[in-house]
mmCIF file of C-alpha atoms and ligand atoms in Angstrom:
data_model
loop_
_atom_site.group_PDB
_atom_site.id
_atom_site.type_symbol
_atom_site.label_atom_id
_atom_site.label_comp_id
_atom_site.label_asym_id
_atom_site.label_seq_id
_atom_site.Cartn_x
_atom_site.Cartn_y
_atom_site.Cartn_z
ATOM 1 C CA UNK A 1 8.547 -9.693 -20.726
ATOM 2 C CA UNK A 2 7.356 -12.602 -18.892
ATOM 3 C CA UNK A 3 4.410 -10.815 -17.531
ATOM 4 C CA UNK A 4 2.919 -13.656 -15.439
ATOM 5 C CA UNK A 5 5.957 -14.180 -13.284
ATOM 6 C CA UNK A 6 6.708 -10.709 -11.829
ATOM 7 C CA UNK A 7 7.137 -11.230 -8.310
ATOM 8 C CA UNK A 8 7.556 -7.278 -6.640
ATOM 9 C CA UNK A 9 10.228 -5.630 -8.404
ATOM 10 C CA UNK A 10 11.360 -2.644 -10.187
ATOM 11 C CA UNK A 11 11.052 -3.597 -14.241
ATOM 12 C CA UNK A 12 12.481 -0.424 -16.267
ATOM 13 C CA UNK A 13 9.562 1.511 -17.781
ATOM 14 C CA UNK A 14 9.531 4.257 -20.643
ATOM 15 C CA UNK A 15 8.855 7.138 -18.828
ATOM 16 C CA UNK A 16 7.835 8.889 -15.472
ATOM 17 C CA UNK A 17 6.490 12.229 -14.141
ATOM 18 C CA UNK A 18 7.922 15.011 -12.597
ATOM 19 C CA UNK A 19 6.988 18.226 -11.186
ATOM 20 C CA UNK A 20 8.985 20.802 -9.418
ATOM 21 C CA UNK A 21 7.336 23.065 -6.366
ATOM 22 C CA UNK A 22 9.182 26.448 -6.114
ATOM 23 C CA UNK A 23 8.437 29.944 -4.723
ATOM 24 C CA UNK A 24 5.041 28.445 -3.893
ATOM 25 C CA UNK A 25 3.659 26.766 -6.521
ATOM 26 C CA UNK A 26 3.896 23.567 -8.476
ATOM 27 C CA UNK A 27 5.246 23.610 -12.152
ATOM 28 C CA UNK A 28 3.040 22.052 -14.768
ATOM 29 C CA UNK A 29 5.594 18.951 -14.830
ATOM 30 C CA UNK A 30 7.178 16.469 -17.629
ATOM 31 C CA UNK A 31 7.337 13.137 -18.424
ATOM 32 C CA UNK A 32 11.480 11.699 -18.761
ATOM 33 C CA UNK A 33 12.933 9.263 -19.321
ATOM 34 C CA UNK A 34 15.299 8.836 -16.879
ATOM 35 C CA UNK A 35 14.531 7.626 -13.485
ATOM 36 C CA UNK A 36 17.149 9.046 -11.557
ATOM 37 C CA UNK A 37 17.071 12.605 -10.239
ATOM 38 C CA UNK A 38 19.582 14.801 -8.985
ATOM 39 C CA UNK A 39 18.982 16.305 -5.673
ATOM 40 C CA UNK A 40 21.263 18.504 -3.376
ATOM 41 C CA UNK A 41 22.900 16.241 -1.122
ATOM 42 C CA UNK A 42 21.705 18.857 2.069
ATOM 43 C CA UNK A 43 18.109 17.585 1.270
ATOM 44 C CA UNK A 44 15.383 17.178 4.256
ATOM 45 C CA UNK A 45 14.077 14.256 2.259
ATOM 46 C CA UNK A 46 17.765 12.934 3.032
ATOM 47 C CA UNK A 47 18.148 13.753 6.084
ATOM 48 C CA UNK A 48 15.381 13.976 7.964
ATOM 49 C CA UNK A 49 13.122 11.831 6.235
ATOM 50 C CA UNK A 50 10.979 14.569 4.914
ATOM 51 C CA UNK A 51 9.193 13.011 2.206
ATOM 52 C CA UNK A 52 5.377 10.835 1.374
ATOM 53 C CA UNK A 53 4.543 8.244 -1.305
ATOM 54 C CA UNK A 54 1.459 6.128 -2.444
ATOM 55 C CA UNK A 55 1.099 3.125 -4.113
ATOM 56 C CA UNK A 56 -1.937 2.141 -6.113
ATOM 57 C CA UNK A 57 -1.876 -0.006 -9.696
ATOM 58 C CA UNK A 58 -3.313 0.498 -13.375
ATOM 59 C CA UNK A 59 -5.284 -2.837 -14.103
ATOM 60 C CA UNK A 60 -6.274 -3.461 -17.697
ATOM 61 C CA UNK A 61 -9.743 -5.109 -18.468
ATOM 62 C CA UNK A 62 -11.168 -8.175 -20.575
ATOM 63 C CA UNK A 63 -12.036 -5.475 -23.052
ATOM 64 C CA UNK A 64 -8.923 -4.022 -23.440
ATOM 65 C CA UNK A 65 -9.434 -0.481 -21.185
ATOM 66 C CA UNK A 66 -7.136 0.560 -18.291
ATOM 67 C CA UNK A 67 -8.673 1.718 -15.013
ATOM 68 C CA UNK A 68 -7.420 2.976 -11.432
ATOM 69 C CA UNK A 69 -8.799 1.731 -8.116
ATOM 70 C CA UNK A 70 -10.175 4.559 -6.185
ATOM 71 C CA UNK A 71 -7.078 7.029 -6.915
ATOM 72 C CA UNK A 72 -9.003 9.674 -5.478
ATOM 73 C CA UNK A 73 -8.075 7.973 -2.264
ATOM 74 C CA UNK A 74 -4.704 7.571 -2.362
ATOM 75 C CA UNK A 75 -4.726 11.308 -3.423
ATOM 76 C CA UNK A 76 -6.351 12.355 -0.264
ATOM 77 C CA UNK A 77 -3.903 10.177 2.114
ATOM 78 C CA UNK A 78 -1.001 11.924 -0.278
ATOM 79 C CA UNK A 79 -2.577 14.860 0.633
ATOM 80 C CA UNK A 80 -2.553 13.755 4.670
ATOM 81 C CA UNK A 81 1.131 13.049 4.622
ATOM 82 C CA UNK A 82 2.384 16.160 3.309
ATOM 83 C CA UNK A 83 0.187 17.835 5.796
ATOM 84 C CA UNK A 84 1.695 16.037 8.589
ATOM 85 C CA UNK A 85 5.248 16.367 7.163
ATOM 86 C CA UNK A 86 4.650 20.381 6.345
ATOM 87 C CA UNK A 87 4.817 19.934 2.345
ATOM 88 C CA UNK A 88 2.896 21.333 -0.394
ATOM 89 C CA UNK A 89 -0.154 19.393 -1.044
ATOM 90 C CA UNK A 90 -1.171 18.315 -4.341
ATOM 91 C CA UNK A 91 -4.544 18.401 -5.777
ATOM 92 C CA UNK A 92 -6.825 15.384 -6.683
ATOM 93 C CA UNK A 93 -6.567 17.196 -10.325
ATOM 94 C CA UNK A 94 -2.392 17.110 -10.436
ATOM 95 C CA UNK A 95 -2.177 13.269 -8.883
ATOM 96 C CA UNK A 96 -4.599 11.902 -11.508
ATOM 97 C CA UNK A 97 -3.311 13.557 -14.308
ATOM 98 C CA UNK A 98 0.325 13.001 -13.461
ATOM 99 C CA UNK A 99 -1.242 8.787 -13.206
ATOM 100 C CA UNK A 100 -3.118 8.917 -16.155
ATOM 101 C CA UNK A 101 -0.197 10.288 -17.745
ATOM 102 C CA UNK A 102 2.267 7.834 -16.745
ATOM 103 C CA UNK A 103 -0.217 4.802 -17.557
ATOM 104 C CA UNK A 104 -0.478 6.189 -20.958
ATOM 105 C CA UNK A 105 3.238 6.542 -21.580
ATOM 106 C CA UNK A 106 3.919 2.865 -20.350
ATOM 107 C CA UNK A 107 0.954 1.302 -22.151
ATOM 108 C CA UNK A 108 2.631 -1.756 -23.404
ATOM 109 C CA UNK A 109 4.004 -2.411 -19.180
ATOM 110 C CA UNK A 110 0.248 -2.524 -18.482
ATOM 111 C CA UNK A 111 0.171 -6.726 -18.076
ATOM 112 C CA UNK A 112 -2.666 -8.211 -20.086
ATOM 113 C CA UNK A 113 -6.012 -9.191 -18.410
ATOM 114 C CA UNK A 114 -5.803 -12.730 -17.136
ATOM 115 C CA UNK A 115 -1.988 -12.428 -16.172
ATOM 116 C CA UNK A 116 -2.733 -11.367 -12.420
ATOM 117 C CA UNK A 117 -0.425 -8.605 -12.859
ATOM 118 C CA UNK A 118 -0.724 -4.825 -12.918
ATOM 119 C CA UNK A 119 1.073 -1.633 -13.542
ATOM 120 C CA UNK A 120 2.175 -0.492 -10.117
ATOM 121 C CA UNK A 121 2.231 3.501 -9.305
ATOM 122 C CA UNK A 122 4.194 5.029 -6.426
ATOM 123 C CA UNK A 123 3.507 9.075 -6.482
ATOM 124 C CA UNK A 124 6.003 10.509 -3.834
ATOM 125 C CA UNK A 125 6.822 13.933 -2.466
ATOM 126 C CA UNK A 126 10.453 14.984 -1.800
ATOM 127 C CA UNK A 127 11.431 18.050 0.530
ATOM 128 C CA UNK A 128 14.896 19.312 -1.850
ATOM 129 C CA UNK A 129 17.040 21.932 -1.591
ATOM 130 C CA UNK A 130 19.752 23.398 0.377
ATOM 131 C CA UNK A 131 18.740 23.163 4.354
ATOM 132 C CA UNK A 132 21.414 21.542 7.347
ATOM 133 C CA UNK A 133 18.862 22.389 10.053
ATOM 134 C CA UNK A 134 15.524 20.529 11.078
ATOM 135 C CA UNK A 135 13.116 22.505 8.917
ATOM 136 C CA UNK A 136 10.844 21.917 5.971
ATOM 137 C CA UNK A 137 12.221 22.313 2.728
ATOM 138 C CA UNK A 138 11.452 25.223 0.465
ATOM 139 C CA UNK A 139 11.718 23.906 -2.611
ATOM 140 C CA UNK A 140 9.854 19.988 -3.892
ATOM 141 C CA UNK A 141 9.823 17.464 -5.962
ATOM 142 C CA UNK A 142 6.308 15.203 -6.731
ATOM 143 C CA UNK A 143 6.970 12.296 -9.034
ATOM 144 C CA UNK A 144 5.005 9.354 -9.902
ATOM 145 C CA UNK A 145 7.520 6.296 -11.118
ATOM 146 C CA UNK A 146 5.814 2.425 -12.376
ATOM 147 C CA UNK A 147 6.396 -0.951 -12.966
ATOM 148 C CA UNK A 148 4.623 -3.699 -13.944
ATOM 149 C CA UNK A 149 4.493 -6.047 -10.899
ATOM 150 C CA UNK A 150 3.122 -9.596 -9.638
ATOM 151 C CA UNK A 151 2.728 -10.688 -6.156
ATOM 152 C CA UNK A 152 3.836 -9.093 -3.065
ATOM 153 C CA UNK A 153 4.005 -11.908 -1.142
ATOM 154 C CA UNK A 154 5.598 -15.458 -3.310
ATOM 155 C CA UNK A 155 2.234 -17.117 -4.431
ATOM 156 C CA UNK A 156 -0.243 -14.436 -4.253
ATOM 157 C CA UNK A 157 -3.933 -15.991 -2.726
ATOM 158 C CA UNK A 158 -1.178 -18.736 -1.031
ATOM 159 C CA UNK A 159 -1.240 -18.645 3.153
ATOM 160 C CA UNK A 160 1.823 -17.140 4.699
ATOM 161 C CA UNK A 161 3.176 -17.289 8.168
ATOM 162 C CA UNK A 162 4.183 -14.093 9.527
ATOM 163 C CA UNK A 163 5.666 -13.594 13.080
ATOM 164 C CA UNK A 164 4.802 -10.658 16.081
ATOM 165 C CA UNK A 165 8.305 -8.751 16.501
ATOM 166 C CA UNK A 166 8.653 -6.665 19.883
ATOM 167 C CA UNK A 167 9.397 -3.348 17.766
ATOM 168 C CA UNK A 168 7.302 -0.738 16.936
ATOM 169 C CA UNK A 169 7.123 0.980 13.031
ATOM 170 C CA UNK A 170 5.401 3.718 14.978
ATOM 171 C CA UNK A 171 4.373 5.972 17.586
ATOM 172 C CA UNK A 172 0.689 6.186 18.999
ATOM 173 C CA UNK A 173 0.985 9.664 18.177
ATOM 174 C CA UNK A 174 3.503 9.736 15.580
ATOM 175 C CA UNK A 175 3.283 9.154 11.897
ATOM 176 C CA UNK A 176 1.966 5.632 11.496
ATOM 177 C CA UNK A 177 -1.283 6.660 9.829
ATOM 178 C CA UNK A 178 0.701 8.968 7.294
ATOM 179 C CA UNK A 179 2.631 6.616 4.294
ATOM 180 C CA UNK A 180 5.858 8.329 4.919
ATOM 181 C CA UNK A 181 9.404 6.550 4.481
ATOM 182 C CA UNK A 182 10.261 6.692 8.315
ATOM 183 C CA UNK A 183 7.690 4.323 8.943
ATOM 184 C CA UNK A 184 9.103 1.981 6.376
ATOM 185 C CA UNK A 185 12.945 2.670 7.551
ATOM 186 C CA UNK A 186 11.899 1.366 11.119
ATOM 187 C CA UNK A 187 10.512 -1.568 9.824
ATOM 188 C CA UNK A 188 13.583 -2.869 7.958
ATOM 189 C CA UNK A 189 15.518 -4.622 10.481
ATOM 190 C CA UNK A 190 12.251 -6.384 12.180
ATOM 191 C CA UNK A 191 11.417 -7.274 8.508
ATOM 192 C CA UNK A 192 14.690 -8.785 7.596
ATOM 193 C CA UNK A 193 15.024 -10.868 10.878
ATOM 194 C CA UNK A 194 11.323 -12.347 10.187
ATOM 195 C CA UNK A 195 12.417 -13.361 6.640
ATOM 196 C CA UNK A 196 15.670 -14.726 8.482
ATOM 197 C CA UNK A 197 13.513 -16.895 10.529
ATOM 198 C CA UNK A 198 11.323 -17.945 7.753
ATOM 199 C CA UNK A 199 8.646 -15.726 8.013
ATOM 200 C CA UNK A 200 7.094 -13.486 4.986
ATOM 201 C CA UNK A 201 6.809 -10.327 6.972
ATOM 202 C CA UNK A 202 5.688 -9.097 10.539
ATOM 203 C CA UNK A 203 2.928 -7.904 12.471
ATOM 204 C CA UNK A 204 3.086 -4.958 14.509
ATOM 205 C CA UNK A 205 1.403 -4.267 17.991
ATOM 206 C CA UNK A 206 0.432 -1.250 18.837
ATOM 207 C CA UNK A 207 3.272 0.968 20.478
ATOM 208 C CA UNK A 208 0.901 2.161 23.240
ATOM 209 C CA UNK A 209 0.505 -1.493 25.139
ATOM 210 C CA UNK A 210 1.726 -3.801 22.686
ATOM 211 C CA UNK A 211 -1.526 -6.116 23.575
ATOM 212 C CA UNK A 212 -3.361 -5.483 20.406
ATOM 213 C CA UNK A 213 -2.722 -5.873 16.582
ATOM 214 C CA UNK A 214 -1.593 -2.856 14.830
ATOM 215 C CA UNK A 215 -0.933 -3.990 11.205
ATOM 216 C CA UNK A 216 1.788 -5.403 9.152
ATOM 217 C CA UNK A 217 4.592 -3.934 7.839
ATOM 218 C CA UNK A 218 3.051 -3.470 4.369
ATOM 219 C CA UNK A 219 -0.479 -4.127 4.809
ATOM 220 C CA UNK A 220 -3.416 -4.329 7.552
ATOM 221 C CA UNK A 221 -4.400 -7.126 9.175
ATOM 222 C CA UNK A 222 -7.881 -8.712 9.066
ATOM 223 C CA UNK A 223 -9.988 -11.970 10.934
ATOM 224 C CA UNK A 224 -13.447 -13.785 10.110
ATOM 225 C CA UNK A 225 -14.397 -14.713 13.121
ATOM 226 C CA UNK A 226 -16.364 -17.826 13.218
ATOM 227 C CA UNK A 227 -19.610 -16.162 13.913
ATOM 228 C CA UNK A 228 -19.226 -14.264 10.487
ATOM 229 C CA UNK A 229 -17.852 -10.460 11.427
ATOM 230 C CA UNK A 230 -15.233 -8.984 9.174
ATOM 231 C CA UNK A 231 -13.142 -7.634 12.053
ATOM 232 C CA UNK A 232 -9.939 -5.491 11.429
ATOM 233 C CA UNK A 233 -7.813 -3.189 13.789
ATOM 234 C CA UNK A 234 -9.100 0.339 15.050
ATOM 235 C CA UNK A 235 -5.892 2.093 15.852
ATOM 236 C CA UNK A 236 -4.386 5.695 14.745
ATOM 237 C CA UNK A 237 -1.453 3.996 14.187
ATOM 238 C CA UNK A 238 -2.066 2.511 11.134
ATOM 239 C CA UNK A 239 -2.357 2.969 7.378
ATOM 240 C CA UNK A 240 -5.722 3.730 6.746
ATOM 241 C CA UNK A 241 -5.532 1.265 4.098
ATOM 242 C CA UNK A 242 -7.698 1.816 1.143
ATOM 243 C CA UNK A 243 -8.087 -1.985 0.235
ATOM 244 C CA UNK A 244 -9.447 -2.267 4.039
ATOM 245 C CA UNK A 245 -11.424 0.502 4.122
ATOM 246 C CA UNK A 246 -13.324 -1.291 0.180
ATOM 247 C CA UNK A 247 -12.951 -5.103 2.038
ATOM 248 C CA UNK A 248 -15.465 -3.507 4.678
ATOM 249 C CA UNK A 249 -17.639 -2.424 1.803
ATOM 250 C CA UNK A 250 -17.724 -5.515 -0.026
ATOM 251 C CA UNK A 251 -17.993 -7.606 4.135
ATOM 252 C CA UNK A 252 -21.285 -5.796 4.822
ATOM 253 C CA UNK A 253 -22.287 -6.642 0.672
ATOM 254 C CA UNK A 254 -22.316 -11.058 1.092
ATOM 255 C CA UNK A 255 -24.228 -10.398 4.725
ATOM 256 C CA UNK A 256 -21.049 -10.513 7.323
ATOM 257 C CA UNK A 257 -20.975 -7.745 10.168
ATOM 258 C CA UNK A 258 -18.055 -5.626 10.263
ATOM 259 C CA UNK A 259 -15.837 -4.296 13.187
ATOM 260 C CA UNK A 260 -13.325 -1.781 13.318
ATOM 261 C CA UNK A 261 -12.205 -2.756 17.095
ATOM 262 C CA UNK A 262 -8.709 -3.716 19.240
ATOM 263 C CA UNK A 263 -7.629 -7.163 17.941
ATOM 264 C CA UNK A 264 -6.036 -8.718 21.421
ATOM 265 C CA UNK A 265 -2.373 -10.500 20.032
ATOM 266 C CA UNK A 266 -4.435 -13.036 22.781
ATOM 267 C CA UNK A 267 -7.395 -13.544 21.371
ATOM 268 C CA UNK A 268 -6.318 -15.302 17.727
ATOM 269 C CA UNK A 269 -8.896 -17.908 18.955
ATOM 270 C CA UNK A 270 -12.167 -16.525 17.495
ATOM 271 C CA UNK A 271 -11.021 -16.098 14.029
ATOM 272 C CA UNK A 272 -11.810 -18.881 11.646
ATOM 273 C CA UNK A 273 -9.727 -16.635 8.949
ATOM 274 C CA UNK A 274 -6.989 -14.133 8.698
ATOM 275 C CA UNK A 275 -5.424 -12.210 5.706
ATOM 276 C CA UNK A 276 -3.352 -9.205 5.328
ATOM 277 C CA UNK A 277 -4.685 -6.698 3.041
ATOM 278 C CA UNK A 278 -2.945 -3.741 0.679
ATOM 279 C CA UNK A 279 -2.691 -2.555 -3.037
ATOM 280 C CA UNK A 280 0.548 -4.720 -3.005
ATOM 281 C CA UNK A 281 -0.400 -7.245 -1.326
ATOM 282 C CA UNK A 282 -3.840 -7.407 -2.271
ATOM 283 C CA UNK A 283 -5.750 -10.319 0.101
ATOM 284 C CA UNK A 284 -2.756 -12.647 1.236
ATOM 285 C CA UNK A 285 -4.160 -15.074 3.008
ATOM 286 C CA UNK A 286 -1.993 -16.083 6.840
ATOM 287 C CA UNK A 287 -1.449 -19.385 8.040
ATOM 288 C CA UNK A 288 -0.296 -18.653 11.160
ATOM 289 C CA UNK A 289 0.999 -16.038 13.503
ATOM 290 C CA UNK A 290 4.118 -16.792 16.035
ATOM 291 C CA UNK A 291 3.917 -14.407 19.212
ATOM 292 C CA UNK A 292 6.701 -14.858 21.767
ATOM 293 C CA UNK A 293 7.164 -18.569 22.062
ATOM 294 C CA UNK A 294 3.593 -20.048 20.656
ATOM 295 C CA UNK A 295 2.655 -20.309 16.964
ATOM 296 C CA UNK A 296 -1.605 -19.914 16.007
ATOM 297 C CA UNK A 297 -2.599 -21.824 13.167
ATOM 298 C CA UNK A 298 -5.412 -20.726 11.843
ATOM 299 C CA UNK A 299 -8.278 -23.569 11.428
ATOM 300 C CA UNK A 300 -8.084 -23.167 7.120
ATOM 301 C CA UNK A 301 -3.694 -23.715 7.724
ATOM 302 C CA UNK A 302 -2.745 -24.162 4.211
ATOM 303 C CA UNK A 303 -6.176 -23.496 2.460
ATOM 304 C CA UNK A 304 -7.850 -20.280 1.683
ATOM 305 C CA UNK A 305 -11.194 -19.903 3.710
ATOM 306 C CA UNK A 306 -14.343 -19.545 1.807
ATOM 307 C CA UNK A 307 -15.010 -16.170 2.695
ATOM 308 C CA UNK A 308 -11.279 -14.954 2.084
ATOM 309 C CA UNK A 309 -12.042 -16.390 -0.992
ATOM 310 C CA UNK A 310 -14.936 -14.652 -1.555
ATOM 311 C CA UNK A 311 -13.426 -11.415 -0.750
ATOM 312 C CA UNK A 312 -10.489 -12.030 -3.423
ATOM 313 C CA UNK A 313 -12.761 -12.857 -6.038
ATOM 314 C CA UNK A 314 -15.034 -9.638 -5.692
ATOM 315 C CA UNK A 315 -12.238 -7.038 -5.059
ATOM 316 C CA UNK A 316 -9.855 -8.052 -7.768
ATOM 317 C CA UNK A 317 -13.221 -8.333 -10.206
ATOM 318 C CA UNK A 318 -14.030 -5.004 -9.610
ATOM 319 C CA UNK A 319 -10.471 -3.831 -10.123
ATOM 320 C CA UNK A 320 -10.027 -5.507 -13.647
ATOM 321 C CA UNK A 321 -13.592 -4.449 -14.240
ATOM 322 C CA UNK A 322 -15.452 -7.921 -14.735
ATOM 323 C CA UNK A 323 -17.932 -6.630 -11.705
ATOM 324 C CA UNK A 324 -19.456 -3.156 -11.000
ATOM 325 C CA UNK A 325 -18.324 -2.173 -8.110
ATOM 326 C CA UNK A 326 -19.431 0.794 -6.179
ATOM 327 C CA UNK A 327 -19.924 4.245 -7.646
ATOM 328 C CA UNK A 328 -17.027 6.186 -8.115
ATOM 329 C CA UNK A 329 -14.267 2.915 -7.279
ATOM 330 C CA UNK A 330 -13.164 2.490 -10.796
ATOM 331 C CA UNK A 331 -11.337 5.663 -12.839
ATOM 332 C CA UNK A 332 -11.293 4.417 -16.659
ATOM 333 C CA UNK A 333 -7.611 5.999 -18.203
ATOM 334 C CA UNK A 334 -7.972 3.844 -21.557
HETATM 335 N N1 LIG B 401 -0.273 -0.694 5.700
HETATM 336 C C1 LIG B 401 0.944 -0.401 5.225
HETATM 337 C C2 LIG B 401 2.043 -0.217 6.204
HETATM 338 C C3 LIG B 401 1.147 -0.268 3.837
HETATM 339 O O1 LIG B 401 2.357 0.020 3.367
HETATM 340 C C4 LIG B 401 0.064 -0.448 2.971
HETATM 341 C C5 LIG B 401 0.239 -0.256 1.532
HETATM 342 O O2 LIG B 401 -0.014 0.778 0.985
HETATM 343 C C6 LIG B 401 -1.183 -0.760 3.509
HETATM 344 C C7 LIG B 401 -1.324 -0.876 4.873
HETATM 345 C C8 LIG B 401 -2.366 -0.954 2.622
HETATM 346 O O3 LIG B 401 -2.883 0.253 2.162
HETATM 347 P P1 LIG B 401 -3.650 0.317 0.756
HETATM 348 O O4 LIG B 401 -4.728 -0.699 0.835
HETATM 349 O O5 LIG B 401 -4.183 1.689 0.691
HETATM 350 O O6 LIG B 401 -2.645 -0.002 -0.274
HETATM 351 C C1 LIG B 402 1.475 -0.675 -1.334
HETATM 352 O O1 LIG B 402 0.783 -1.656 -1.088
HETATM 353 O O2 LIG B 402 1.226 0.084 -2.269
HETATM 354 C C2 LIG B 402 2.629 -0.335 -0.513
HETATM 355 O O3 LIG B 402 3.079 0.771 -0.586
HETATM 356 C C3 LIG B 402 3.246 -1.354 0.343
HETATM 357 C C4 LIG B 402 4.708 -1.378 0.162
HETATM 358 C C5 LIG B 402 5.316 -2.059 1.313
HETATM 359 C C6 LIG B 402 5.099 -2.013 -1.125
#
């Protein structure tokens, strides 16, 4: 395998885990082979969308190790979405162990150090079981499937143009802050006419006025502002993404002040730097943003800015372990 060309895309793996929750508790789970399942076809995670996910890589180090970023963080949010979607939660103890297990029974799809590619883990939640009307299942399934991956976005640290669409992924009370597949459904069409226009992905406003940004379709938005403030969107809306919530960390760290604050779709004009930020997309840096009829270039257009840059350099360090980063942000599985 041609691990320094990945792009975002399902490679097959060895195996995966899976655990079954039934008269009230979760089984101890098993790794497979296969990844298929077979579900009733009466399923609320079919119907009515009843089902949560994560996403979060294994990244292997100079030395030869495999560590996690933060994973106790995406267990927590796990934990969030099956709150808000009324499913069994899963312990900090379960998600890791299912991870750690599914690293180690993939070890040769962890890329090597120096490719820029990871093992990519998405945990999810299913509501199963035989149930026509709008209730929560009584029976679940929790998996956690990989696959070694490369960029998100073609050219990884490369600026990309995205456009504002007039949809909304969410409601300002529904389940935008919760990484559940409805959110991900809505954004489909406004996705695929962005790509048909020649745009790598959308932003979203937020559904209450549609005056400020919300995020983008798979990752939150972020702006230097030429006075030197790491701003980013306040908004319950959102993901809380777990790469924003370390960016603001490692912001405050090289001296810049940081805002969590509405970003008026207006006000593009006091940012000397933008990027979108995720576990998949990591820092992409944006080019521009097209609202309505008018397209904002940002001053760095097809550069990366310096403190973009800067940003980059220190998360991914700390994720394939050539920097300390703060206590507790690296989990060593190897
Ligand atoms: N926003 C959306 C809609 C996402 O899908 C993601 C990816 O998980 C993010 C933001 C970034 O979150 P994180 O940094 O925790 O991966
Ligand atoms: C992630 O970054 O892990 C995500 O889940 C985003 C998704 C759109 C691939």
């Amino acid at each position: 395998m041609d691990f320094t060309d990945l792009g975002f895309q399902y490679h097959k793996t060895h195996q995966n885990y899976l655990s079954r929750y039934r008269d009230g508790a979760w089984d101890q789970g098993i790794l497979r082979d296969e990844d298929t399942i077979t579900i009733s076809a009466f399923s609320p995670a079919i119907h009515y969308g009843q089902q949560a996910f994560e996403g979060l890589k294994a990244y292997r180090t100079k030395d030869g190790h495999i560590q996690l970023f933060r994973p106790q963080d995406n267990a927590a949010r796990l934990r969030e979405s099956c709150k808000r979607l009324l499913m069994p939660e899963i312990s900090d103890e379960k998600f890791l162990e299912a991870c750690r297990q599914v690293v180690l029974a993939n070890l040769d799809y962890v890329p090597p150090y120096g490719s820029n590619a990871t093992l990519y883990l998405r945990p999810y939640v299913i509501g199963v079981g035989l149930n026509l009307g709008v209730r929560p299942a009584k029976e679940y399934l929790f998996g956690v499937i990989c696959s070694p991956v490369g960029s998100y976005f073609k050219g990884g640290l490369s600026p990309v143009d995205f456009m504002v669409t007039e949809f909304d992924r969410a409601a300002p009370n529904g389940t935008g802050k919760a990484k559940v597949g409805g959110n991900y459904a809505a954004s489909l069409y406004p996705n695929h006419m962005a790509h048909e226009l020649g745009f790598a992905d959308c932003i979203y406003l937020d559904p209450a006025t549609h005056r400020n940004i919300d995020e983008v379709g798979s990752a939150n938005f972020f702006g230097i502002t030429k006075d030197g403030c790491f701003v980013t969107p306040k908004s319950s809306s959102i993901l809380p993404s777990i790469t924003k919530k370390s960016l603001m960390v490692l912001a405050s760290q090289i001296g810049l002040c940081v805002k969590e604050e509405d970003v008026p779709i207006d006000g593009l004009d006091r940012f000397a730097e933008a990027g979108a930020c995720g576990t998949a997309a990591v820092i992409t840096p944006i080019r521009s943003i097209t609202y309505q009829e008018s397209k904002f270039v940002f001053p760095t257009g097809n550069e990366v800015g310096p403190t973009t840059r800067k940003l980059y350099d220190m998360l991914t360090k700390i994720q394939f372990g050539d920097l300390e980063g703060p206590e507790g942000w690296t989990t060593k599985i190897v």
